[in-house]
Tab-separated table of C-alpha atoms and ligand atoms in Angstrom:
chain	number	residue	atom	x	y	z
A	1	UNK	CA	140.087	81.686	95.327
A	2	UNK	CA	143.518	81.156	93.944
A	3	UNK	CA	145.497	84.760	93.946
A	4	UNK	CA	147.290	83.749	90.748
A	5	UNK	CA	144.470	82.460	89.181
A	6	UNK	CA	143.946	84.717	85.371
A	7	UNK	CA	142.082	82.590	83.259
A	8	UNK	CA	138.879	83.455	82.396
A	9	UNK	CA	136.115	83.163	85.097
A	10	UNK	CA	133.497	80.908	84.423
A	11	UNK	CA	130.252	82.237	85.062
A	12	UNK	CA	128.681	81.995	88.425
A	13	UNK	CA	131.607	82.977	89.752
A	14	UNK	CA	132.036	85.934	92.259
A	15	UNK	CA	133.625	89.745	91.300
A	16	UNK	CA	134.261	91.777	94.521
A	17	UNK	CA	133.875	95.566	93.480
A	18	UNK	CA	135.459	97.782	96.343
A	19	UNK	CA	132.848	100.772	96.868
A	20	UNK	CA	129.342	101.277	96.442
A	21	UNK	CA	128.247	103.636	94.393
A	22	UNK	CA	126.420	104.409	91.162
A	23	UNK	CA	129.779	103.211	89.093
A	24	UNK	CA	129.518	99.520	91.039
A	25	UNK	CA	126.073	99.618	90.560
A	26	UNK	CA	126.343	100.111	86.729
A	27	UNK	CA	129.396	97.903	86.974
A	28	UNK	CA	127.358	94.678	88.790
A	29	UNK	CA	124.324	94.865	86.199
A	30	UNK	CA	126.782	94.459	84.086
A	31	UNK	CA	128.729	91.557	85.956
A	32	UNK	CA	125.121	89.969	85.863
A	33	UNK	CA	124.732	89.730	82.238
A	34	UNK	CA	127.471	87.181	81.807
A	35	UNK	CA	126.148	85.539	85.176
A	36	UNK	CA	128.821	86.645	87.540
A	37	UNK	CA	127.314	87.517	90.816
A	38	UNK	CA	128.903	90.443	92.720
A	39	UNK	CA	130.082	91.028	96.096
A	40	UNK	CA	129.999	94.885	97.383
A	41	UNK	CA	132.584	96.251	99.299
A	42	UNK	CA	131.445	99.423	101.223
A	43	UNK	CA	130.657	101.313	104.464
A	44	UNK	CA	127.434	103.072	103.782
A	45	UNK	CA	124.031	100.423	103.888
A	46	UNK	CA	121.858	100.963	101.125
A	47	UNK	CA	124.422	102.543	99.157
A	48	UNK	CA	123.327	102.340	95.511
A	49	UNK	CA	125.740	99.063	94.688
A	50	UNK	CA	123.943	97.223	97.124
A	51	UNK	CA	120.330	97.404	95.522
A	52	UNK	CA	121.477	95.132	92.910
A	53	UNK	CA	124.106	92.970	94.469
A	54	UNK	CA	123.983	89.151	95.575
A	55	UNK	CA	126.418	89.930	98.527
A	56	UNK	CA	127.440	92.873	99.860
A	57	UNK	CA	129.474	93.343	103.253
A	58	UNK	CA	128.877	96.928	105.153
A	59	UNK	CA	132.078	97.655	106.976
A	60	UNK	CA	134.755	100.227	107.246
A	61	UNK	CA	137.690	100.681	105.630
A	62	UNK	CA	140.348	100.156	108.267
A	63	UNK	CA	137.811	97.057	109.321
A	64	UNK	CA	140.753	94.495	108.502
A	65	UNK	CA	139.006	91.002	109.353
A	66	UNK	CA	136.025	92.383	107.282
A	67	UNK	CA	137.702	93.093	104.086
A	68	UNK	CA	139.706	89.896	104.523
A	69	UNK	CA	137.029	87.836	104.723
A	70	UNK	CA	135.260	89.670	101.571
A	71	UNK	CA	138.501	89.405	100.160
A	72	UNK	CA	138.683	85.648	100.220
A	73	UNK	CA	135.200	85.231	98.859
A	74	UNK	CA	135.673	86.690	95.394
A	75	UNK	CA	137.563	85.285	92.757
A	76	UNK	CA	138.317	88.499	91.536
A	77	UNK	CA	137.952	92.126	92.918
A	78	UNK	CA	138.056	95.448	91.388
A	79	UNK	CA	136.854	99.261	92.653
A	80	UNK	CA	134.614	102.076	91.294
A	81	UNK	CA	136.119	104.905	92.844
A	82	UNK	CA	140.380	105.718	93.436
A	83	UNK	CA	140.025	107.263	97.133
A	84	UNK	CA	140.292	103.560	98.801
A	85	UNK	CA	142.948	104.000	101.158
A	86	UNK	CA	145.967	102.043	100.033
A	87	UNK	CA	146.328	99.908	102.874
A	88	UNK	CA	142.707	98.361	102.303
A	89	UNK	CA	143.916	97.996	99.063
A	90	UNK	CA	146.668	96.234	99.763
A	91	UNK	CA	145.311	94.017	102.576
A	92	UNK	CA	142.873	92.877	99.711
A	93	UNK	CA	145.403	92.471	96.972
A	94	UNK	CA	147.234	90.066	99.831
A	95	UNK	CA	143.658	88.045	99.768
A	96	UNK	CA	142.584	88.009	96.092
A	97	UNK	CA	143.395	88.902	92.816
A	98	UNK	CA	143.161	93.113	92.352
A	99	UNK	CA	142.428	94.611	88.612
A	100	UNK	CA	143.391	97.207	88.305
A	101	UNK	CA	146.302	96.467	90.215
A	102	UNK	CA	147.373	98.384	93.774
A	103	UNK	CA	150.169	99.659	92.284
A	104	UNK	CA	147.614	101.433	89.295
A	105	UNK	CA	145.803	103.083	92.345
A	106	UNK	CA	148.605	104.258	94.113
A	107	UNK	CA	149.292	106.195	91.182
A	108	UNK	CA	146.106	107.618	90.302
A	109	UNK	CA	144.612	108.377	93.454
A	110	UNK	CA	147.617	110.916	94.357
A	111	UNK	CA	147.655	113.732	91.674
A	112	UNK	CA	151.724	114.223	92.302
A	113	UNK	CA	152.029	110.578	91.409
A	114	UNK	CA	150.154	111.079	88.797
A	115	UNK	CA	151.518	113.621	87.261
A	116	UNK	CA	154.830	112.398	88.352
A	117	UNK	CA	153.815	108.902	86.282
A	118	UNK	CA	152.991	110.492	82.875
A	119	UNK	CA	155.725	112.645	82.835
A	120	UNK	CA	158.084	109.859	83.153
A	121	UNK	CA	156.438	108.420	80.758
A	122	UNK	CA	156.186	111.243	78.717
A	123	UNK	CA	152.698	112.649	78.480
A	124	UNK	CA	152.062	116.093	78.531
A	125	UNK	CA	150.184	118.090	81.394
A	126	UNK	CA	150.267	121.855	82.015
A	127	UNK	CA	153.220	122.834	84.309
A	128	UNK	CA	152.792	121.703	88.691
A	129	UNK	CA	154.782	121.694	91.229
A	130	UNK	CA	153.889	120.064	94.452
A	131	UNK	CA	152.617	122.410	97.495
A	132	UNK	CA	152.692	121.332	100.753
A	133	UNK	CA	152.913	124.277	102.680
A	134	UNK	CA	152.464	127.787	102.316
A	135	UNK	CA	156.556	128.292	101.184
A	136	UNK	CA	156.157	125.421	98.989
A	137	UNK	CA	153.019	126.864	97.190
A	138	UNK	CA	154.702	130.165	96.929
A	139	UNK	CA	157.871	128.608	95.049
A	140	UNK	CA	155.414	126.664	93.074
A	141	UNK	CA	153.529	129.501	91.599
A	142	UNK	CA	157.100	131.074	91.037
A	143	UNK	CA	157.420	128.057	88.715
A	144	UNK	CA	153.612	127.659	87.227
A	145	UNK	CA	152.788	131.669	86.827
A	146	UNK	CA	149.075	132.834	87.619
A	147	UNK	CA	146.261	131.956	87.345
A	148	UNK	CA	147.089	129.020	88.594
A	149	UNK	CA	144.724	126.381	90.551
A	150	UNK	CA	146.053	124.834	94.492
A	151	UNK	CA	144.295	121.152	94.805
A	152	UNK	CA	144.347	118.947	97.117
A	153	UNK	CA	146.881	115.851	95.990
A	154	UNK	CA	144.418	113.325	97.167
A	155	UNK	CA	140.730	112.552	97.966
A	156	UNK	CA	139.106	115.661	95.583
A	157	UNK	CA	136.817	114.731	93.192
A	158	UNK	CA	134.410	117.034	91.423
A	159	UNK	CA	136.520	120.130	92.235
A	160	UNK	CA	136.639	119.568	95.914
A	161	UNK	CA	139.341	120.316	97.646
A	162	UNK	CA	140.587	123.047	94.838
A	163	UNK	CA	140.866	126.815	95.582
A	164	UNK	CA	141.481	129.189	92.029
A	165	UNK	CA	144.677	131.171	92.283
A	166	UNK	CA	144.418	134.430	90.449
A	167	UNK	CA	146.694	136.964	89.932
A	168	UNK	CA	147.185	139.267	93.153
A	169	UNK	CA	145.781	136.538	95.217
A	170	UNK	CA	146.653	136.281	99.342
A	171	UNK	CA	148.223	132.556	99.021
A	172	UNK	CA	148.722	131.698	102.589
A	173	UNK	CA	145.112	132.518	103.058
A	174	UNK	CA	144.386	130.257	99.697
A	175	UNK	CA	146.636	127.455	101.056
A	176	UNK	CA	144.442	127.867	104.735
A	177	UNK	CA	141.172	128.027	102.161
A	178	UNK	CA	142.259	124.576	101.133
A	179	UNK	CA	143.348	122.957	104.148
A	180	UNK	CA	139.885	124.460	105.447
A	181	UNK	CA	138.209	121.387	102.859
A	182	UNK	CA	139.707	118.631	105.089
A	183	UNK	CA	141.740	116.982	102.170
A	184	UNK	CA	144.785	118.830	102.684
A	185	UNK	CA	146.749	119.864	105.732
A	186	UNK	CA	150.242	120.275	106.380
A	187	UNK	CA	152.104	117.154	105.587
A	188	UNK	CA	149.095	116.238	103.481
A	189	UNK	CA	150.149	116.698	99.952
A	190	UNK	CA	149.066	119.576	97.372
A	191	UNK	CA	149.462	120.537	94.033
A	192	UNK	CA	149.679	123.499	92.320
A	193	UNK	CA	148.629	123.909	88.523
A	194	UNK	CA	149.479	126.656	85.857
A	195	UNK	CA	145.880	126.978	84.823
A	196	UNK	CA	144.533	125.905	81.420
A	197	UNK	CA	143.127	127.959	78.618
A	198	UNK	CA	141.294	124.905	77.055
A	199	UNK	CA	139.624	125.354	74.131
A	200	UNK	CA	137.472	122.623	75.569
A	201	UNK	CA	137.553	119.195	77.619
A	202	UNK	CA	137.638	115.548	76.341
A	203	UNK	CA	138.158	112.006	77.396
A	204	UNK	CA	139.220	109.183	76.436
A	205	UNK	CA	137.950	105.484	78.261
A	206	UNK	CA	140.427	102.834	77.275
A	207	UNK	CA	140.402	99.176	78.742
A	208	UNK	CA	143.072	97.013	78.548
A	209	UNK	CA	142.231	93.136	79.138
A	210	UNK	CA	144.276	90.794	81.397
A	211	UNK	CA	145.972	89.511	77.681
A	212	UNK	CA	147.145	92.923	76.726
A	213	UNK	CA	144.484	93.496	74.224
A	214	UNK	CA	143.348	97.522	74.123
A	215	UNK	CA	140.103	98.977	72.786
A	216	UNK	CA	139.522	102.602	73.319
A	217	UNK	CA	136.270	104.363	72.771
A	218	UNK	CA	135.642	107.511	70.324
A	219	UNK	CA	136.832	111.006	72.538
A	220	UNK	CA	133.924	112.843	74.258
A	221	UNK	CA	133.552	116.357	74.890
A	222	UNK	CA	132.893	116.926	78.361
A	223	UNK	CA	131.171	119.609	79.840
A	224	UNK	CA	131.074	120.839	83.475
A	225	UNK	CA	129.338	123.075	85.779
A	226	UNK	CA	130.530	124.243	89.032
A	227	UNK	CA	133.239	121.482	88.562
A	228	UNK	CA	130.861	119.020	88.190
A	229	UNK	CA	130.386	117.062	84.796
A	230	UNK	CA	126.973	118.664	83.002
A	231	UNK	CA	127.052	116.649	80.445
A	232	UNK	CA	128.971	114.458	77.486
A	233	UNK	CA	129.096	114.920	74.087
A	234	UNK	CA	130.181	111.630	72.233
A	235	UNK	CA	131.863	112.379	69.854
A	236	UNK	CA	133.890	115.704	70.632
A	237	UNK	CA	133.757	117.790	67.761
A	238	UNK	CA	137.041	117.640	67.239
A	239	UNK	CA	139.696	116.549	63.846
A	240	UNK	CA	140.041	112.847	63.146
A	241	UNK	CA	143.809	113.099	63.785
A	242	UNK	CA	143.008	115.122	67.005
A	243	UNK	CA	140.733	112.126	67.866
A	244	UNK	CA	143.527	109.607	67.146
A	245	UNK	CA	146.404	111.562	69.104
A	246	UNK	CA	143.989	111.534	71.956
A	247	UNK	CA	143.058	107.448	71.510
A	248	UNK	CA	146.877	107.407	71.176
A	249	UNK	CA	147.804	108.701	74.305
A	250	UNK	CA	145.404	106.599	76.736
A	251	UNK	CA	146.447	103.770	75.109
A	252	UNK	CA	150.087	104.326	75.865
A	253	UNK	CA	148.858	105.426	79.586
A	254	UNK	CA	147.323	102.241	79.830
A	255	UNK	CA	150.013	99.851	78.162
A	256	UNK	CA	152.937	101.878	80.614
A	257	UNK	CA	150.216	101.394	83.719
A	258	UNK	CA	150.009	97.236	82.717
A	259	UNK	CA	146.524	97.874	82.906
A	260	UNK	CA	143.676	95.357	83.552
A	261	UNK	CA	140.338	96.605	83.591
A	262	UNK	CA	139.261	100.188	82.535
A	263	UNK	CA	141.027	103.635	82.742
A	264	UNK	CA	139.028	107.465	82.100
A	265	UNK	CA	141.870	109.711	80.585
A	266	UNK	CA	140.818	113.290	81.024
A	267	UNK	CA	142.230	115.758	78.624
A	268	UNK	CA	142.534	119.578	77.898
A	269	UNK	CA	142.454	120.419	74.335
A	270	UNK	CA	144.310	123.479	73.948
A	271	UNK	CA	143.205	126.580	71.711
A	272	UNK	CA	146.455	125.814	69.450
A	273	UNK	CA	144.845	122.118	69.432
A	274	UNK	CA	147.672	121.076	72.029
A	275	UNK	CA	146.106	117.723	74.218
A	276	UNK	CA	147.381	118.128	77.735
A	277	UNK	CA	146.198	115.107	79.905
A	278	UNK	CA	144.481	116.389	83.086
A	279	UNK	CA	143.652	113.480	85.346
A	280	UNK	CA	143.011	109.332	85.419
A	281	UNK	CA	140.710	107.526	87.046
A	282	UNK	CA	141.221	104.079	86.650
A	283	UNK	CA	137.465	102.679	86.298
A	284	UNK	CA	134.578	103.558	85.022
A	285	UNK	CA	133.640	107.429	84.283
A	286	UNK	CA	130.938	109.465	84.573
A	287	UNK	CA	131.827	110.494	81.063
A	288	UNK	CA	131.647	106.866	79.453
A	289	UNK	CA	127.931	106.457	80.993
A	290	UNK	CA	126.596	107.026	77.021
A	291	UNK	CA	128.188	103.718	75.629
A	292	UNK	CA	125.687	101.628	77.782
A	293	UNK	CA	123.023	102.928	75.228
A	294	UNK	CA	125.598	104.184	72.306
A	295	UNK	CA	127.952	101.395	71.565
A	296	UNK	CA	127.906	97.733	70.826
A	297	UNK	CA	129.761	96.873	74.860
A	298	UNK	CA	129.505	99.503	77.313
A	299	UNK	CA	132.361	100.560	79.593
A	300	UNK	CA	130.677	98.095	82.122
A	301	UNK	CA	130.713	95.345	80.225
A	302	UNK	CA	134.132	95.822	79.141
A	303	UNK	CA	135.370	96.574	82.679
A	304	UNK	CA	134.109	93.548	83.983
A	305	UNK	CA	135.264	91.732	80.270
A	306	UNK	CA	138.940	93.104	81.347
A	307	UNK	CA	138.647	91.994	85.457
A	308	UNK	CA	137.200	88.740	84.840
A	309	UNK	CA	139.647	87.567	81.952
A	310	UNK	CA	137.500	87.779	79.510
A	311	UNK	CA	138.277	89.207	76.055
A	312	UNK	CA	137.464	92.718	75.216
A	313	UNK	CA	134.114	93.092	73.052
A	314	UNK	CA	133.885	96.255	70.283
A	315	UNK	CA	133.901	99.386	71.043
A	316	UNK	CA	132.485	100.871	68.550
A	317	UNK	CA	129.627	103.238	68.549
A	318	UNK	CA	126.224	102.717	67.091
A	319	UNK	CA	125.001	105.763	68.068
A	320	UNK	CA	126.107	109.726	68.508
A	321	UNK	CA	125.036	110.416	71.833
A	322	UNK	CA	124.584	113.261	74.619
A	323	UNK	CA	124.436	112.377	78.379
A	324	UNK	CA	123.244	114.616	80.996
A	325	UNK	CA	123.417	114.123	84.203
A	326	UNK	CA	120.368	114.538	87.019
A	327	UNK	CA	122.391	116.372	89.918
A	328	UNK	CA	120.355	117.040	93.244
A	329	UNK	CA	116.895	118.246	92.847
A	330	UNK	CA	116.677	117.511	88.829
A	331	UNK	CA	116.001	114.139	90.141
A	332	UNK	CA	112.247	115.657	90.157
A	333	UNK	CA	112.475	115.312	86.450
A	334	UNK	CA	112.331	111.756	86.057
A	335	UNK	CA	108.577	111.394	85.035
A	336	UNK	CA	109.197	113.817	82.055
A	337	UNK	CA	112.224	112.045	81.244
A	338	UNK	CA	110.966	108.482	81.390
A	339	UNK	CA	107.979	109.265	78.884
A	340	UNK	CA	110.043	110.717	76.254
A	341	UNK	CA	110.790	107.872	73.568
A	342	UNK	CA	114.202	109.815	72.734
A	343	UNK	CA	115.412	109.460	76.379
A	344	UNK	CA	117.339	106.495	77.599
A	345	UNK	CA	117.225	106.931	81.872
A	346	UNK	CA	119.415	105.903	84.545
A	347	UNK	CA	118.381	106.143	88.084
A	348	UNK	CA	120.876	105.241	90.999
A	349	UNK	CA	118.650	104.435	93.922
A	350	UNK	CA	119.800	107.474	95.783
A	351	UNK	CA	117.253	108.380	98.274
A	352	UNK	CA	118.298	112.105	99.621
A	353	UNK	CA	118.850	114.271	96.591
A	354	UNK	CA	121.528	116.528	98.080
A	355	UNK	CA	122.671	119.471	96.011
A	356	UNK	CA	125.208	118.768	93.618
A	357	UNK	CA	124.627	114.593	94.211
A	358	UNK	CA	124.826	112.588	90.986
A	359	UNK	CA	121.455	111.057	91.573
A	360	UNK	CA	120.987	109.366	87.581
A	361	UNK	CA	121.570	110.159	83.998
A	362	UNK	CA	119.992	110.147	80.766
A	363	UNK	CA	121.020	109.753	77.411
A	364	UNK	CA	119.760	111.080	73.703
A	365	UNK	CA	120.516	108.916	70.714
A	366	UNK	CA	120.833	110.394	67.299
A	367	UNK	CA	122.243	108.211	64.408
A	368	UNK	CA	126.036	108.862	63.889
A	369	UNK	CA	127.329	111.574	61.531
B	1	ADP	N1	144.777	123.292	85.647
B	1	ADP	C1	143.519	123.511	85.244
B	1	ADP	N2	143.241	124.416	84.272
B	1	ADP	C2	141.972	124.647	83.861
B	1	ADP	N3	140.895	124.011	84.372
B	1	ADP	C3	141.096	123.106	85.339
B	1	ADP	C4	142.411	122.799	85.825
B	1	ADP	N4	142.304	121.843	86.765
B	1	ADP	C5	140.989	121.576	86.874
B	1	ADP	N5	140.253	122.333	86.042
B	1	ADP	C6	138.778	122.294	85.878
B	1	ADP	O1	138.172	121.707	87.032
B	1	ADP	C7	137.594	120.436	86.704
B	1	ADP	C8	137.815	119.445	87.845
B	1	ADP	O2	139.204	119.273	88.089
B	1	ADP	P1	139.927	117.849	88.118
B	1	ADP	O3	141.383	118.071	88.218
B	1	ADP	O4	139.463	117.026	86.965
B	1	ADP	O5	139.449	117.269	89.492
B	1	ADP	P2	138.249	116.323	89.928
B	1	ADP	O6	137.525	115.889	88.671
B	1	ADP	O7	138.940	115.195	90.613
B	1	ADP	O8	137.439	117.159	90.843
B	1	ADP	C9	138.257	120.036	85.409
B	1	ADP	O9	137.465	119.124	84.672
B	1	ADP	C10	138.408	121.398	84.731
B	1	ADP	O10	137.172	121.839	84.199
B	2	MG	MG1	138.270	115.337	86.837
């Protein structure tokens, strides 16, 4: 339990993953493969990590002696989702070693940090301002034109905590519509976005392992509904030197982060073919979910390759693949879906399918083109 320990971890040994959902879950069969056992981090009890963990401690995040103590009984810890608060975080990163590091969260899990980050380094995004009051969004959309979209900096995910600004649009009453979604308030940050015209949506997973070795899988196109991801389309139809700016990019994201462990770039493809990166999340995604039946190592496998100190396996694709995802109610479809020989299935272990709630996926094979 050595914090400067970075060789690689024999197995048997113990991987702390910080959250407990579907992505830790996915992440700790994983983990299991190469015999690692893993310890879950979370405050919900039966959350779906938990189902498949050796150890798991139930506890909330400001819970200091608790996630201490889980701290000090991993050899290595990482997260499945960016909204940990940083001082729990941090406490941990004092206890054990943290891949992705703190400072990698801190920067993702605030979109003005995050945009502030790849500008710096040079990576295009479509014009923002921050917008943390109603002045402040007003000079912002002097700067960013309409339509435009107001978000909250932190906490979103799957559009929440975003309010569409269209032209003629009341914007104190937009900035109130926002604050109304609990993730922003008045000294909590907010960003305003010129909106995109994409052509369509892609990503790119990249992991970078604790050597500085990088692998990137093939772009996907991603579609969503509501602001939730439908489904993923691996490969996006899109030009081989398209593909490669796009492979290009995360991989410099990742290098300039000092990466360990696995990083989603989300991208807007442009109708002149401009790539505009949207967000990072730096774990597993929701749109990498095909490799575990498409390519040779899944984004599992190679996240817990990267945290553990492993080397990075191939990722190369033996497979074209679309995922879907089963979102509230369409959980009621899994009987269909598990007796069709063309359909790989993922269930989470969720038991209330609430609207909207990723509650599995499933996956079509066809052979590459
Ligand atoms: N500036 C923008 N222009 C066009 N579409 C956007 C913009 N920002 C977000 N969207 C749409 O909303 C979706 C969710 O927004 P995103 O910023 O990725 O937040 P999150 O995934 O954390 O909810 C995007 O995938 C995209 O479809
Ligand atoms: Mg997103």
């Amino acid at each position: 339990m050595s914090t400067s320990y970075s060789g690689p971890l024999p197995p048997g040994s113990v991987i702390g993953i910080l959250g407990g959902g579907q992505l830790g879950r996915m992440t700790a069969l994983a983990a299991a493969g190469f015999g690692y056992r893993c310890h879950v981090f979370t405050p919900e009890a039966d959350a779906p990590a938990t189902q498949v963990c050796a150890q798991t401690t139930i506890a909330d995040w400001d819970d200091a002696e608790a996630l201490a103590q889980f701290a000090a009984a991993c050899d290595v810890v990482t997260y499945e989702f960016e909204n940990i608060p940083a001082a729990a975080a941090a406490l941990v990163g004092r206890h054990a070693i943290l891949r992705p590091d703190v400072r990698v969260l801190a920067i993702c899990q605030d979109r003005i940090t995050e945009k502030t980050f790849l500008g710096r380094i040079g990576v295009p995004t479509t014009r923002w301002r921050a917008a943390g009051d109603p002045d402040a969004l007003a000079r912002g959309v002097a700067e960013t034109g309409l339509p435009a979209v107001l978000k909250s900096a932190r906490l979103g995910y799957d559009g929440k905590g975003q309010v569409a600004l269209v032209p003629g649009i009341d914007l104190a009453a937009a900035w109130a519509e926002t604050v109304a979604t609990g993730m922003a308030s008045a000294g909590q940050p907010a960003i305003v976005e010129a909106w995109v015209e994409f052509a369509l949506e892609i990503s790119v997973i990249v992991a970078r392992s604790a050597g500085g070795d990088i692998a990137a899988y093939v772009p996907v196109e991603n579609q969503h509904e509501n602001h939730v991801l439908r489904r993923t389309i691996a490969p996006a139809a899109i030009t081989q030197a398209l593909a490669a700016k796009a492979e290009w990019l995360a991989k410099a994201i990742a290098e300039a982060l000092e990466l360990v462990g696995v990083l989603a770039v989300e991208m807007f493809v442009g109708g002149d073919g401009a790539l505009l990166v949207n967000e990072l999340a730096p774990r597993p995604h929701n749109s990498g979910h095909w490799t575990i039946d498409g390519c040779a190592v899944s984004q599992f496998e190679q996240c817990v390759r990267a945290v553990a100190g492993l080397p990075l396996g191939p990722t190369r694709r033996h497979a074209d693949a679309v995922m879907e995802n089963l979102l509230g109610d369409e959980i009621a479809r899994w009987p269909e879906l598990v007796a069709d020989p063309e359909v790989q299935l993922h269930l989470y272990g969720k038991n209330e399918a609430r609207p909207g709630r990723k509650m599995g996926h499933f996956t079509r094979l066809r052979p590459c083109r």
